[in-house]
Short mmCIF file of C-alpha atoms and ligand atoms in Angstrom, two decimals:
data_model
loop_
_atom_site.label_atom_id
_atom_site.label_comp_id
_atom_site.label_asym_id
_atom_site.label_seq_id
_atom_site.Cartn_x
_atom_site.Cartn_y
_atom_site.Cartn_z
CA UNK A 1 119.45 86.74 104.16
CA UNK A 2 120.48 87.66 100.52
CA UNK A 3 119.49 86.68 97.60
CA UNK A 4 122.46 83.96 97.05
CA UNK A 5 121.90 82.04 100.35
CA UNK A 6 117.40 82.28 99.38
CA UNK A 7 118.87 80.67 95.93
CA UNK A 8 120.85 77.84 98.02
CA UNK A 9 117.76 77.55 100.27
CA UNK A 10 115.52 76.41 97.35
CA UNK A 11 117.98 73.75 96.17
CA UNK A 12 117.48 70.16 97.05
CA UNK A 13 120.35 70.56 99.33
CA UNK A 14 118.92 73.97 100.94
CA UNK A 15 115.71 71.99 100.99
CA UNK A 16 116.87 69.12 102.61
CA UNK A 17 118.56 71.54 105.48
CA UNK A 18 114.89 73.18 105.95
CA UNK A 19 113.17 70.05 106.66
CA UNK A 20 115.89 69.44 109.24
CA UNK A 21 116.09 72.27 110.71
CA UNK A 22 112.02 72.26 110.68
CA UNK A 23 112.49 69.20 112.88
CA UNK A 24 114.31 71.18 115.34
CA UNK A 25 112.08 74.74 115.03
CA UNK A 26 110.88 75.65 118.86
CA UNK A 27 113.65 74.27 120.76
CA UNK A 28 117.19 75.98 121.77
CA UNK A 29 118.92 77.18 118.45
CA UNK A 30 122.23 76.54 119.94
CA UNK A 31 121.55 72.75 120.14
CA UNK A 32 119.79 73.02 116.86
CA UNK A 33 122.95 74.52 115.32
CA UNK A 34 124.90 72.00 116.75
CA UNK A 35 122.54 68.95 115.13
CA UNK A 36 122.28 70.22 111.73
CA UNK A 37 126.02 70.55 111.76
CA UNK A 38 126.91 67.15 112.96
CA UNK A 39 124.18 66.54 110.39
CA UNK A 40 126.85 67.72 107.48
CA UNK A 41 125.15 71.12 106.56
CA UNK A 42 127.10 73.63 106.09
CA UNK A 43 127.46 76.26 108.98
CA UNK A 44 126.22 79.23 106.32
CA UNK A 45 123.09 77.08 105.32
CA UNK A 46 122.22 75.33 108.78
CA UNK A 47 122.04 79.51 109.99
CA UNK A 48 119.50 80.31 107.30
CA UNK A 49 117.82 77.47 107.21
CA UNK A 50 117.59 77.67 111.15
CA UNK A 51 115.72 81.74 110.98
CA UNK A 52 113.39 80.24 108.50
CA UNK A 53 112.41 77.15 110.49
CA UNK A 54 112.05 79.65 113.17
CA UNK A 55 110.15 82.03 111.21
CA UNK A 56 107.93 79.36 109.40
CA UNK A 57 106.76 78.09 113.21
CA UNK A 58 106.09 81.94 114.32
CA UNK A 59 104.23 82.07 110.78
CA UNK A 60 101.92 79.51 111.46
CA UNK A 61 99.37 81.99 113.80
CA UNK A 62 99.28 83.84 111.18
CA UNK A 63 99.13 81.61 107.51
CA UNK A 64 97.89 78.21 108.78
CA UNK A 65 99.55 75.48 107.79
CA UNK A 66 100.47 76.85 104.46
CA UNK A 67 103.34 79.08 106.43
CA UNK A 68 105.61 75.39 106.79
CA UNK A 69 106.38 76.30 102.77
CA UNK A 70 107.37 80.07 102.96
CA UNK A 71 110.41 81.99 102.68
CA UNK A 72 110.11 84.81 105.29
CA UNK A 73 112.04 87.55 106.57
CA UNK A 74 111.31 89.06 110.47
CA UNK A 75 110.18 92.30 108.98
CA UNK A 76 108.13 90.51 106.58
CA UNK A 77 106.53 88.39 107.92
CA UNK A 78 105.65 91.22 110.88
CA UNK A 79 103.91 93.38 108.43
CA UNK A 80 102.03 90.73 106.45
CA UNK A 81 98.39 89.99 106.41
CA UNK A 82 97.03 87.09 108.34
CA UNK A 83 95.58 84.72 105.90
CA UNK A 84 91.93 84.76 107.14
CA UNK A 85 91.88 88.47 106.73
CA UNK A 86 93.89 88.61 103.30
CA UNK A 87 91.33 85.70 101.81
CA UNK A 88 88.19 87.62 102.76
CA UNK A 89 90.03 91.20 101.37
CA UNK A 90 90.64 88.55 98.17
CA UNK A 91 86.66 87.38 97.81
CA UNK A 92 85.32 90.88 98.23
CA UNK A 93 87.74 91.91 95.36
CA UNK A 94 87.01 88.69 93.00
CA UNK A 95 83.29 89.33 93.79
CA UNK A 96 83.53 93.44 92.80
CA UNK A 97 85.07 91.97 88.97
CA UNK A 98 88.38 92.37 89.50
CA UNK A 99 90.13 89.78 87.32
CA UNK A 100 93.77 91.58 87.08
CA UNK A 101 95.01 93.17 90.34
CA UNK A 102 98.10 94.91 90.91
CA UNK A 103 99.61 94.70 94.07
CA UNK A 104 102.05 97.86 94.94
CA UNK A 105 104.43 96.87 97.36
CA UNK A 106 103.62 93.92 97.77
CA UNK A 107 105.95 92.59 100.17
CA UNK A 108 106.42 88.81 101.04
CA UNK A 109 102.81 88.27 99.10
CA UNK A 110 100.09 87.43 102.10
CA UNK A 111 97.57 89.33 99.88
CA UNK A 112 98.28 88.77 96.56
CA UNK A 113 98.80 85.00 97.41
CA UNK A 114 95.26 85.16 98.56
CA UNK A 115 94.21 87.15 95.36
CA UNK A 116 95.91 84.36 92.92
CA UNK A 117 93.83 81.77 95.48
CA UNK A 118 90.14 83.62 94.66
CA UNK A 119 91.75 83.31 90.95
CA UNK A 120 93.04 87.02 90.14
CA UNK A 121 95.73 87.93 88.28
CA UNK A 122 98.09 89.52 90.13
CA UNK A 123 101.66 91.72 89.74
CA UNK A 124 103.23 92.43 92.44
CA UNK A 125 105.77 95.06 92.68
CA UNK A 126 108.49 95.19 95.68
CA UNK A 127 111.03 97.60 95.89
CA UNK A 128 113.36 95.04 98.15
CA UNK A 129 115.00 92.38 95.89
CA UNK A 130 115.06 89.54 98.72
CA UNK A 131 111.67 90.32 99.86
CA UNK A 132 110.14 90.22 95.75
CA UNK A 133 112.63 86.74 95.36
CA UNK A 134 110.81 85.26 98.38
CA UNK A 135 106.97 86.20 97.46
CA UNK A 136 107.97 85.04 93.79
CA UNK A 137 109.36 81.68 95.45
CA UNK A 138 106.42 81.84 98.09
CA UNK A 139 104.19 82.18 94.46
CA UNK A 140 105.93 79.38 93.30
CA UNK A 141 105.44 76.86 96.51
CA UNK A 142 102.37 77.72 97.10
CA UNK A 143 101.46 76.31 92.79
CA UNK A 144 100.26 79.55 91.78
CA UNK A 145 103.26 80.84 90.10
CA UNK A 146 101.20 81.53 87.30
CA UNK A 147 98.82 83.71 88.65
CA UNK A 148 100.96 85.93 90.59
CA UNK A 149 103.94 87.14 89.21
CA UNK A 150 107.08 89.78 91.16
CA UNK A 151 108.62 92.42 89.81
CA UNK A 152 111.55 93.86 91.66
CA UNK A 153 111.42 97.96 91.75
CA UNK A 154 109.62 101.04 92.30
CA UNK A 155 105.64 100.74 93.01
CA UNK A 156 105.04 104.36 91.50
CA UNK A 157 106.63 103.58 88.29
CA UNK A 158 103.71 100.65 88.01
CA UNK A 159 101.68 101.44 84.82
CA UNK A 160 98.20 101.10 86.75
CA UNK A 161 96.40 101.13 83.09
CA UNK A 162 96.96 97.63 82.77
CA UNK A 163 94.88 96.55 85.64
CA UNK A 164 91.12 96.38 86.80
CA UNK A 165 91.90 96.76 90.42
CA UNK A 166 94.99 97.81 92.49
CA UNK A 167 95.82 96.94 96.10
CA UNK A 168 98.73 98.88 98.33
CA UNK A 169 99.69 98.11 102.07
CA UNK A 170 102.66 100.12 102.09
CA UNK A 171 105.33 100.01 104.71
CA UNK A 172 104.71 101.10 107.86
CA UNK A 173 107.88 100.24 109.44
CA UNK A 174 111.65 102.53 108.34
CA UNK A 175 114.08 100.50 106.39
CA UNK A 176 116.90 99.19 108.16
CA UNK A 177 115.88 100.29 112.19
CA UNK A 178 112.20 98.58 111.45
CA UNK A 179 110.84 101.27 113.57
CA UNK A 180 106.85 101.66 113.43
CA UNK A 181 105.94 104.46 111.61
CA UNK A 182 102.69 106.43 112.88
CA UNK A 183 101.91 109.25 110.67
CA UNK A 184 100.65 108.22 107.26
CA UNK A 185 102.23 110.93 105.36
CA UNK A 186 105.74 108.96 106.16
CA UNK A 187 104.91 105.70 104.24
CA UNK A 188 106.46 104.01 101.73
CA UNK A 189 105.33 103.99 98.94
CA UNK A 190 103.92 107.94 99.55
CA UNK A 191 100.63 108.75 101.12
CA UNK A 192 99.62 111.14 98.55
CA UNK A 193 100.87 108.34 95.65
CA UNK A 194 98.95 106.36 97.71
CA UNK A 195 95.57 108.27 97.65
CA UNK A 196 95.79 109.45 94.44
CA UNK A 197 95.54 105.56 93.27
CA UNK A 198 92.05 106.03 93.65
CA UNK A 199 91.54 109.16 91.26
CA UNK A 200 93.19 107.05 88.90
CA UNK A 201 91.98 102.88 89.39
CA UNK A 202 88.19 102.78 90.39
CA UNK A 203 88.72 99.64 92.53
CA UNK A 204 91.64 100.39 94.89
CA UNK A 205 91.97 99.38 98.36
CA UNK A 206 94.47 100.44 101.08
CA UNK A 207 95.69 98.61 103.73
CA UNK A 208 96.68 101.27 106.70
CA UNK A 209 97.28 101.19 110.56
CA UNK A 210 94.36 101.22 112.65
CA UNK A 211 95.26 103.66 114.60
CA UNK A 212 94.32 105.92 111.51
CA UNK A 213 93.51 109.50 111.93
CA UNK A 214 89.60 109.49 110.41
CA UNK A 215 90.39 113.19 109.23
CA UNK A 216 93.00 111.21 106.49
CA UNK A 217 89.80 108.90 105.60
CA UNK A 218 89.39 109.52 101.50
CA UNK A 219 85.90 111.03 100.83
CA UNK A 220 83.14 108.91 99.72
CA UNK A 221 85.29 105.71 100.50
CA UNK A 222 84.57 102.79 102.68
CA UNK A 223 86.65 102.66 106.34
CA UNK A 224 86.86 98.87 107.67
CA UNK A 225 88.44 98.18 110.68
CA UNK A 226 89.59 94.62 111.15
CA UNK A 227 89.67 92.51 114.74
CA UNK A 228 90.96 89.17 115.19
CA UNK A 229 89.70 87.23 118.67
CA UNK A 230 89.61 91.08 120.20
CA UNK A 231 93.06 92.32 118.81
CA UNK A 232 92.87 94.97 116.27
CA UNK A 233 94.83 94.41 113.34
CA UNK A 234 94.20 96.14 110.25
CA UNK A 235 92.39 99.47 108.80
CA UNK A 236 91.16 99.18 105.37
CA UNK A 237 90.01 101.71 102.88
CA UNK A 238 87.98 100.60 100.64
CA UNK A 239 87.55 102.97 97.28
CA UNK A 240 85.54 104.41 94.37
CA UNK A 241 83.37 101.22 93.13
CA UNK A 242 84.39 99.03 96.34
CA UNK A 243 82.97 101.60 98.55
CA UNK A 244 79.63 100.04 100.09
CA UNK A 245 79.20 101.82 103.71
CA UNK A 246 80.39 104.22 105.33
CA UNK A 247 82.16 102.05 108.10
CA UNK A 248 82.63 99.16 108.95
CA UNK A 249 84.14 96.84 112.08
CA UNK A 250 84.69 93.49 110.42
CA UNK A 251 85.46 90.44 113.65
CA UNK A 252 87.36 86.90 113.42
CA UNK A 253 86.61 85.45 116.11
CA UNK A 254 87.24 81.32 116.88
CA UNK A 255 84.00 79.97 117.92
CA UNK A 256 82.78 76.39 118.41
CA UNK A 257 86.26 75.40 116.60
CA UNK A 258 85.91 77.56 113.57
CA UNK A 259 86.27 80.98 112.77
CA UNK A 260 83.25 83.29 112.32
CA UNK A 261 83.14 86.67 111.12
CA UNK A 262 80.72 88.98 111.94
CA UNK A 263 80.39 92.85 110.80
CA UNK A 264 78.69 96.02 112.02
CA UNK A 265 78.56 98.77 109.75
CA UNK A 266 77.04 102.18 109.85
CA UNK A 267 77.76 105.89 109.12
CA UNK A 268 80.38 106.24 111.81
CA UNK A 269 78.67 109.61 112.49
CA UNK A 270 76.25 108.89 115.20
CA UNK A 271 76.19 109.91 118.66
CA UNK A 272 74.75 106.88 120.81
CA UNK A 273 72.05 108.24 123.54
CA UNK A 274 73.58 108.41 127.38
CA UNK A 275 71.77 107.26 130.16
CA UNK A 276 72.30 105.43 133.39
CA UNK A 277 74.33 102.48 134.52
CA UNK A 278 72.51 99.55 133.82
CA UNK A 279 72.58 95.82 135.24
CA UNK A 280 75.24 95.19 132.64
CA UNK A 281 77.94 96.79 131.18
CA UNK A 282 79.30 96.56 127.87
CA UNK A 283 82.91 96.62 126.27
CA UNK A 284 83.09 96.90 122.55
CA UNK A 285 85.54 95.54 120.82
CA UNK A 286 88.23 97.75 119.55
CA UNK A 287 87.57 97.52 115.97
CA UNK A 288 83.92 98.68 116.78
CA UNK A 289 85.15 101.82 118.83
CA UNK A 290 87.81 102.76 116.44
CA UNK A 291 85.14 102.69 113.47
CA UNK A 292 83.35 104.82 115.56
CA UNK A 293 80.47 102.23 115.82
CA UNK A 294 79.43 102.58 119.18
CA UNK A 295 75.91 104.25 118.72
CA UNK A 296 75.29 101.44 115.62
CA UNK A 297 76.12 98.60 118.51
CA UNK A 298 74.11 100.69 121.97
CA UNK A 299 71.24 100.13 119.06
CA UNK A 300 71.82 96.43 118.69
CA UNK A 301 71.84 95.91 122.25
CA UNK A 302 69.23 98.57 123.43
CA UNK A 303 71.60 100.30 125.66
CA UNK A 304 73.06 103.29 126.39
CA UNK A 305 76.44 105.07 127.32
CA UNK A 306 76.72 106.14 130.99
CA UNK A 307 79.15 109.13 130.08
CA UNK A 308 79.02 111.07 126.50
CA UNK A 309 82.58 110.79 126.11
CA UNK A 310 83.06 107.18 127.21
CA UNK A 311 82.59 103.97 125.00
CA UNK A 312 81.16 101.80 127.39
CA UNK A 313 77.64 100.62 126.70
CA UNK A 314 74.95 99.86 129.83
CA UNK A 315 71.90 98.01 129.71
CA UNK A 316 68.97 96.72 132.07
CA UNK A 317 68.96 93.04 130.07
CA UNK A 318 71.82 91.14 128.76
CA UNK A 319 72.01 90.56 125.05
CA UNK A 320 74.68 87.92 123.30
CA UNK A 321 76.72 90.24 120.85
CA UNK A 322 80.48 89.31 119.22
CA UNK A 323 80.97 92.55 119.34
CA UNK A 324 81.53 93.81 123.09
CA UNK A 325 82.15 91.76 125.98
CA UNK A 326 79.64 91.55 128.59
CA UNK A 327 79.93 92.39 132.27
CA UNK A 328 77.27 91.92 134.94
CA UNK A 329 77.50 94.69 137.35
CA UNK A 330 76.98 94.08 141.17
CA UNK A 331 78.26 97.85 142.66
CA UNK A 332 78.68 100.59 141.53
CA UNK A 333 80.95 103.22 143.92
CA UNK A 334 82.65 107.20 143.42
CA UNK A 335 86.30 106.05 143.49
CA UNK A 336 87.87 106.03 146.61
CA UNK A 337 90.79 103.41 146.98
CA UNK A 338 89.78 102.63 150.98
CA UNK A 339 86.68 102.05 150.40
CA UNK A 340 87.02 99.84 147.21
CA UNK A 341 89.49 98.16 149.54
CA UNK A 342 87.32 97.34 152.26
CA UNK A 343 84.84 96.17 149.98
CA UNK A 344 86.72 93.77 147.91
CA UNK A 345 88.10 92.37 151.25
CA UNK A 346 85.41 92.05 153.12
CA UNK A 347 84.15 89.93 150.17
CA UNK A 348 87.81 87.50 150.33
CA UNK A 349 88.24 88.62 146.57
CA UNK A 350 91.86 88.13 145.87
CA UNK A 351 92.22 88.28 141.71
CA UNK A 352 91.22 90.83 139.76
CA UNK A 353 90.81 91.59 136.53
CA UNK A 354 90.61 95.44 135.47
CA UNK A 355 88.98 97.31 132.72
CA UNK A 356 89.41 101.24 132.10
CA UNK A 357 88.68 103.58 129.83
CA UNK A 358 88.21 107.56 130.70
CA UNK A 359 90.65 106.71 134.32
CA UNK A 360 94.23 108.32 134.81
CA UNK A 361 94.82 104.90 137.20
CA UNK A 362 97.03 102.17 136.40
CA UNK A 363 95.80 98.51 136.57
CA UNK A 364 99.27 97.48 137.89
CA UNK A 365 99.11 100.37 140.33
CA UNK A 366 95.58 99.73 141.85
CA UNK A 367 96.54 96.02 142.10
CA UNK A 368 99.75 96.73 144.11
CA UNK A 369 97.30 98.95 146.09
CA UNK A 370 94.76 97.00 147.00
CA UNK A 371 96.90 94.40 148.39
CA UNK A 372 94.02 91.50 147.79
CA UNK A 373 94.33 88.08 149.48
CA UNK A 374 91.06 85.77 149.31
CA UNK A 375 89.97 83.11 146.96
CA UNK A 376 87.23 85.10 145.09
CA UNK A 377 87.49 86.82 141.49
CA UNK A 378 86.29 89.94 140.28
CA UNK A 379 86.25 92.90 137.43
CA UNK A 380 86.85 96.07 138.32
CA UNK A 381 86.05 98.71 135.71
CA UNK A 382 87.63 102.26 136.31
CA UNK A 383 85.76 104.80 134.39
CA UNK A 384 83.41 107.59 134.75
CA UNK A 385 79.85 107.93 135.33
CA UNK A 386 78.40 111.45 134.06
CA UNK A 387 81.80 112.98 134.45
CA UNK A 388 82.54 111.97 138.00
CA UNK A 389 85.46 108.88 138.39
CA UNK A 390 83.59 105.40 138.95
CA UNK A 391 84.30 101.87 139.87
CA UNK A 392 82.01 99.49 138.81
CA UNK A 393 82.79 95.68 140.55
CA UNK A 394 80.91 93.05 138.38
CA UNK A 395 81.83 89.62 136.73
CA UNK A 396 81.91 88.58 133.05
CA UNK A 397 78.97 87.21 131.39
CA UNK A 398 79.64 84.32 129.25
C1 SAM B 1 103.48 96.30 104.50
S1 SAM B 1 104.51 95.50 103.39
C2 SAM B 1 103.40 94.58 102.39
C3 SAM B 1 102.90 93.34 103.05
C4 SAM B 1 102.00 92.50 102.19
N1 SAM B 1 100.73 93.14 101.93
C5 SAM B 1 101.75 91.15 102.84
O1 SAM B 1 100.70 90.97 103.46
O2 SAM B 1 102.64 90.29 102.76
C6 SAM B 1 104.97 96.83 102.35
C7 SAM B 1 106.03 96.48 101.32
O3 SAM B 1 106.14 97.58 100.43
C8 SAM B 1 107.46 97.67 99.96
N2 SAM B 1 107.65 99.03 99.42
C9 SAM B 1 107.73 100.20 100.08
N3 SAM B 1 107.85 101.22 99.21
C10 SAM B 1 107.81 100.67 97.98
C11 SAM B 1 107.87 101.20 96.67
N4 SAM B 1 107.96 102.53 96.44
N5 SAM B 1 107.81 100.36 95.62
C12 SAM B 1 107.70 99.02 95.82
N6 SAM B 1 107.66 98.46 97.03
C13 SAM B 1 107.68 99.27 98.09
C14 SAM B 1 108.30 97.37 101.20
O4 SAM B 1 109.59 96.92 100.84
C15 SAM B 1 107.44 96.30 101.90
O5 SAM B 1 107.89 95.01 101.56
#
């Protein structure tokens, strides 16, 4: 997409191709091509208004209903925030006093749209000129053109004076390949520009992987981790004045038709005690182990981890928690394949689900290996037990 076939896309021709070709989203493109042709669109136009039909549908997961309006591109729309996360990042900043936010790099506008919802002011800088045309456009659908306004160019050059808060999710992918990028210190806009926001604008916030190394953690700021229905998304850092805790593991999760958010928070420093294998086992969610809020959670739940080194959480009583899932365990056995085998078969248990953490084995591998027929379920969790390799059989507790 450039920025002459986004312009066609917003005119009332361009718009009358996108709610055609949003007719068509889902099915086979070829046939879609083929309608919005015979339709009278232009071949040029039915092809971009075909990707964003496509990437509007894929959108939806993430934005809700609102993605149906949005001009996207793949890498965009990849690296964007989902809108539940972006619209509680938003309220937390409204609620600190941030009235005028800058947002540096702000790609296709998931956050600052949400910032311009909680009623900030907002300037986004982007460094691409199609991906700054479609968050000014996506400004502009969504009615809130006013409050957040694009400027095409360099994030550094942003004159941070002018604002009460700044935000930054720089890229995490390479330019052209779209490769991930893992170490920090290779972002875009640069890590140490990046940091050094915070020296300079008491409210900043960061937006990094999760898979963040806690040694590049800024001192004396605020570490969130973000999970959505048990996928980890997002790190956050929260800075100077928006620093409240330590850590934090903030969960989405879709209960009873809505979604709920819980969070755990804690130093991130504490070892949780180690005991024995209890009646039930515990799996934390990821955000909660990668905050390093195990011991806060074996706390909550009065239990205890069967190996120092292992984030699994045992307990003699069951306790309802969003933030592990629960196993009941019925054996507990020193691997050995035969035996675990014999076992399984002698109780008809054909499908199984397996856990691990702390085991060289492959799920896929065991599963070959056991070679299970019956009609019975089970979990298997391959682990360790005070250093020595464990299965534990069980089944999940609702
Ligand atoms: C991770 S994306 C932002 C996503 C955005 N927060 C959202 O949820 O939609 C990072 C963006 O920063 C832009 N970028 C990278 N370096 C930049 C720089 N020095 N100045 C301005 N923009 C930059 C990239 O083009 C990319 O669109």
């Amino acid at each position: 997409m450039d920025l002459d076939q986004l312009a066609t896309l917003r005119t009332p021709e361009g718009s009358a191709a996108l709610a055609a070709a949003a007719e068509l989203a889902g099915g086979d493109p070829l046939t879609a091509a083929s309608a919005l042709r015979a339709a009278g669109v232009p071949p040029p136009l039915a092809a971009a208004a075909l990707t964003q039909a496509e990437l509007r549908h894929r959108a939806i997961g993430k934005f809700g209903p609102g993605a149906a309006g949005m001009f996207l591109t793949r890498a965009g729309l990849e690296q964007a925030t989902r809108r539940v996360v972006a619209d509680r990042r938003a309220e937390r900043l409204r609620a600190a006093g941030v009235h005028t936010l800058a947002d540096l790099g702000c790609g296709l506008g998931a956050d600052a749209l949400a910032a311009a919802r909680a009623g900030i002011r907002v300037y986004g800088v982007e460094a691409d000129p199609v991906t700054a045309a479609m968050a000014a456009a996506n400004a502009a659908a969504a009615g809130l053109a006013d409050l957040f306004t694009v400027e095409c160019g360099d994030a550094t050059a942003f004159d941070v004076t002018r604002v009460d808060g700044v935000f930054c999710d720089p890229a995490r992918r390479t330019t052209g390949t779209g490769r991930r990028i893992f170490d920090p210190r290779a972002y875009s806009p640069p890590w140490d520009f990046v940091t050094g926001l915070a020296e300079r604008v008491p409210r900043t916030v960061v937006k990094v992987a999760p898979g963040l190394d806690h040694s590049l953690i800024p001192p004396g700021a605020e570490a969130e981790w973000v999970g959505v229905d048990g996928d980890l998304v997002e790190a956050a850092l929260w800075c100077g004045e928006l620093a409240e805790v330590p850590r934090r593991a903030t969960l989405y999760r879709q209960e009873s038709g809505e979604t709920r958010r819980h969070q755990l928070t804690g130093s991130g420093a504490t070892e949780a005690p180690v005991g024995t294998v209890g009646r039930y086992l515990y799996d934390p969610d990821p955000a909660v182990v990668r905050a390093h809020l195990v011991a806060e959670l074996a706390d909550e739940l009065h239990a205890t981890l069967g190996d120092p080194s292992i984030a699994y959480l045992y307990a003699e009583h069951p306790t309802r928690t969003p933030y592990a899932r629960c196993l009941e365990i019925t054996d507990v056995l020193p691997f050995s394949l035969k035996r675990l085998r014999t076992l399984l078969r002698d109780r008809r248990v054909g499908r199984v689900e397996i856990l691990k953490r702390g085991s060289a084995l492959t799920p896929e591998q065991l599963r070959r290996d056991l070679r299970l027929t019956g009609d019975q379920a089970a979990s298997l969790v391959l682990t360790r037990v005070a250093g020595a390799p464990t299965v534990l059989i069980g089944r999940p507790v609702d």
